[in-house]
Amino acid sequence: MPLSLSERQDFLAEPHVAALAVAEAGRAPLTVPVWYAYEPGGDVLVMTERDSRKARLIAAAGRFSLLVQRTEPTYRYVAVEGPVVAVESATEAELRALSARYLPAERVDDYVAGMVAGTTDLVNFRLRVERWLSADPGT
């Protein structure tokens, strides 16, 4: 059974690890797990290293899709797809907020420090949701 718009938005706003898929010429789409941020009614934010394969492919395609799911009863998923509407340099504050969404509070400082020390340039891609696909079969 498809989810209502508010159910889809609320589920996407939860801290699931998403599967990101982006087109790649001559190959199947690149599909990788990612952390993301989303607030109902807003854009989806994905942060990555600017010179990563994922970033290059997203920039070239100008769009991508995300799939999030819950596997324990009841099984539920939400998939979104749309264009990239902004590409911005990521700040340390944004990295901290995204990390805090997924990590226990006591691990955030060390994770952020390691990322800042080991990463030269993080970028945010913002996806405007154009299409939704969702289901909760109730099982």
CSV table of C-alpha atoms in Angstrom, one decimal:
chain,number,residue,atom,x,y,z
A,1,MET,CA,0.0,0.0,0.0
A,2,PRO,CA,1.5,3.4,-1.0
A,3,LEU,CA,2.2,5.9,1.8
A,4,SER,CA,0.6,9.3,2.0
A,5,LEU,CA,2.7,12.4,1.3
A,6,SER,CA,3.1,13.1,5.0
A,7,GLU,CA,4.0,9.5,5.8
A,8,ARG,CA,6.6,9.5,3.0
A,9,GLN,CA,8.1,12.8,4.2
A,10,ASP,CA,8.2,11.7,7.8
A,11,PHE,CA,9.8,8.3,6.9
A,12,LEU,CA,12.4,10.0,4.7
A,13,ALA,CA,13.2,12.5,7.6
A,14,GLU,CA,14.2,9.5,9.8
A,15,PRO,CA,18.0,8.7,9.9
A,16,HIS,CA,18.1,5.8,7.5
A,17,VAL,CA,21.2,4.9,5.5
A,18,ALA,CA,20.1,5.5,1.9
A,19,ALA,CA,21.1,3.8,-1.2
A,20,LEU,CA,22.1,6.5,-3.7
A,21,ALA,CA,21.9,5.7,-7.4
A,22,VAL,CA,23.3,7.9,-10.2
A,23,ALA,CA,23.7,7.2,-13.9
A,24,GLU,CA,27.1,6.3,-15.3
A,25,ALA,CA,27.7,6.1,-19.0
A,26,GLY,CA,28.3,2.7,-20.4
A,27,ARG,CA,27.7,1.0,-17.0
A,28,ALA,CA,24.9,0.2,-14.6
A,29,PRO,CA,24.1,3.1,-12.3
A,30,LEU,CA,26.6,3.6,-9.4
A,31,THR,CA,24.7,2.6,-6.3
A,32,VAL,CA,26.3,3.4,-2.9
A,33,PRO,CA,25.1,3.7,0.7
A,34,VAL,CA,25.1,7.3,2.0
A,35,TRP,CA,24.1,9.4,5.0
A,36,TYR,CA,21.7,12.2,4.1
A,37,ALA,CA,19.6,15.0,5.7
A,38,TYR,CA,16.0,15.8,5.0
A,39,GLU,CA,13.2,17.9,6.6
A,40,PRO,CA,9.6,17.4,5.4
A,41,GLY,CA,8.9,19.7,2.5
A,42,GLY,CA,12.5,20.5,1.9
A,43,ASP,CA,15.3,19.3,-0.3
A,44,VAL,CA,17.5,16.2,0.3
A,45,LEU,CA,21.1,16.9,1.2
A,46,VAL,CA,23.9,14.5,0.4
A,47,MET,CA,27.5,15.3,1.4
A,48,THR,CA,30.5,13.8,-0.2
A,49,GLU,CA,34.1,14.6,-1.2
A,50,ARG,CA,34.1,17.0,-4.2
A,51,ASP,CA,36.5,14.9,-6.2
A,52,SER,CA,34.9,11.5,-5.5
A,53,ARG,CA,33.4,9.3,-8.3
A,54,LYS,CA,30.0,9.8,-6.8
A,55,ALA,CA,30.3,13.6,-6.9
A,56,ARG,CA,31.6,13.6,-10.5
A,57,LEU,CA,28.7,11.4,-11.6
A,58,ILE,CA,26.1,13.5,-9.8
A,59,ALA,CA,27.5,16.7,-11.3
A,60,ALA,CA,27.5,15.2,-14.8
A,61,ALA,CA,24.0,13.6,-14.5
A,62,GLY,CA,22.4,16.6,-12.7
A,63,ARG,CA,20.1,14.3,-10.8
A,64,PHE,CA,20.1,11.1,-8.7
A,65,SER,CA,17.8,8.9,-6.6
A,66,LEU,CA,17.7,7.7,-3.1
A,67,LEU,CA,16.1,4.6,-1.5
A,68,VAL,CA,15.5,4.2,2.2
A,69,GLN,CA,13.9,1.2,3.8
A,70,ARG,CA,13.0,-0.5,7.0
A,71,THR,CA,13.3,-4.2,7.0
A,72,GLU,CA,11.8,-5.2,10.3
A,73,PRO,CA,8.0,-5.5,10.5
A,74,THR,CA,6.4,-3.7,9.0
A,75,TYR,CA,8.5,-3.5,5.9
A,76,ARG,CA,8.4,0.0,4.4
A,77,TYR,CA,10.4,1.9,1.8
A,78,VAL,CA,10.5,5.3,0.2
A,79,ALA,CA,12.4,6.2,-3.0
A,80,VAL,CA,12.9,9.7,-4.3
A,81,GLU,CA,14.3,11.0,-7.5
A,82,GLY,CA,14.9,14.5,-8.8
A,83,PRO,CA,17.3,17.1,-10.0
A,84,VAL,CA,20.2,18.6,-8.2
A,85,VAL,CA,19.2,22.2,-7.4
A,86,ALA,CA,22.3,23.3,-5.5
A,87,VAL,CA,25.9,22.3,-5.2
A,88,GLU,CA,27.6,24.0,-2.2
A,89,SER,CA,30.8,23.7,-0.3
A,90,ALA,CA,30.0,21.9,3.0
A,91,THR,CA,30.8,23.5,6.3
A,92,GLU,CA,32.2,21.9,9.4
A,93,ALA,CA,28.9,22.7,11.2
A,94,GLU,CA,27.0,20.9,8.4
A,95,LEU,CA,29.3,17.9,8.7
A,96,ARG,CA,28.7,17.9,12.5
A,97,ALA,CA,24.9,18.1,12.1
A,98,LEU,CA,24.9,15.2,9.6
A,99,SER,CA,27.2,13.1,11.7
A,100,ALA,CA,25.1,13.7,14.8
A,101,ARG,CA,22.1,12.3,12.9
A,102,TYR,CA,23.8,8.9,12.6
A,103,LEU,CA,26.4,8.6,15.3
A,104,PRO,CA,26.1,8.5,19.1
A,105,ALA,CA,26.8,11.9,20.6
A,106,GLU,CA,30.1,10.7,22.2
A,107,ARG,CA,31.5,9.7,18.8
A,108,VAL,CA,30.6,12.9,16.8
A,109,ASP,CA,33.6,15.0,17.8
A,110,ASP,CA,36.2,12.4,16.9
A,111,TYR,CA,34.5,11.5,13.6
A,112,VAL,CA,34.3,15.2,12.6
A,113,ALA,CA,37.9,15.8,13.6
A,114,GLY,CA,39.0,12.8,11.5
A,115,MET,CA,37.0,13.9,8.5
A,116,VAL,CA,38.3,17.5,8.7
A,117,ALA,CA,41.9,16.3,9.0
A,118,GLY,CA,41.6,13.7,6.2
A,119,THR,CA,39.3,15.4,3.7
A,120,THR,CA,40.3,18.4,1.6
A,121,ASP,CA,36.9,19.4,0.2
A,122,LEU,CA,33.4,18.3,1.1
A,123,VAL,CA,30.4,19.3,-1.0
A,124,ASN,CA,26.7,19.3,-0.5
A,125,PHE,CA,24.4,18.2,-3.3
A,126,ARG,CA,20.7,19.2,-2.8
A,127,LEU,CA,18.1,17.2,-4.5
A,128,ARG,CA,14.6,18.6,-5.1
A,129,VAL,CA,12.2,15.7,-4.9
A,130,GLU,CA,10.3,15.3,-8.2
A,131,ARG,CA,9.1,11.8,-7.8
A,132,TRP,CA,8.2,9.5,-4.9
A,133,LEU,CA,7.7,5.8,-4.8
A,134,SER,CA,6.7,4.2,-1.5
A,135,ALA,CA,5.0,1.2,0.0
A,136,ASP,CA,4.2,-0.3,3.4
A,137,PRO,CA,2.6,-3.7,2.7
A,138,GLY,CA,1.8,-4.2,6.4
A,139,THR,CA,3.9,-7.3,6.7
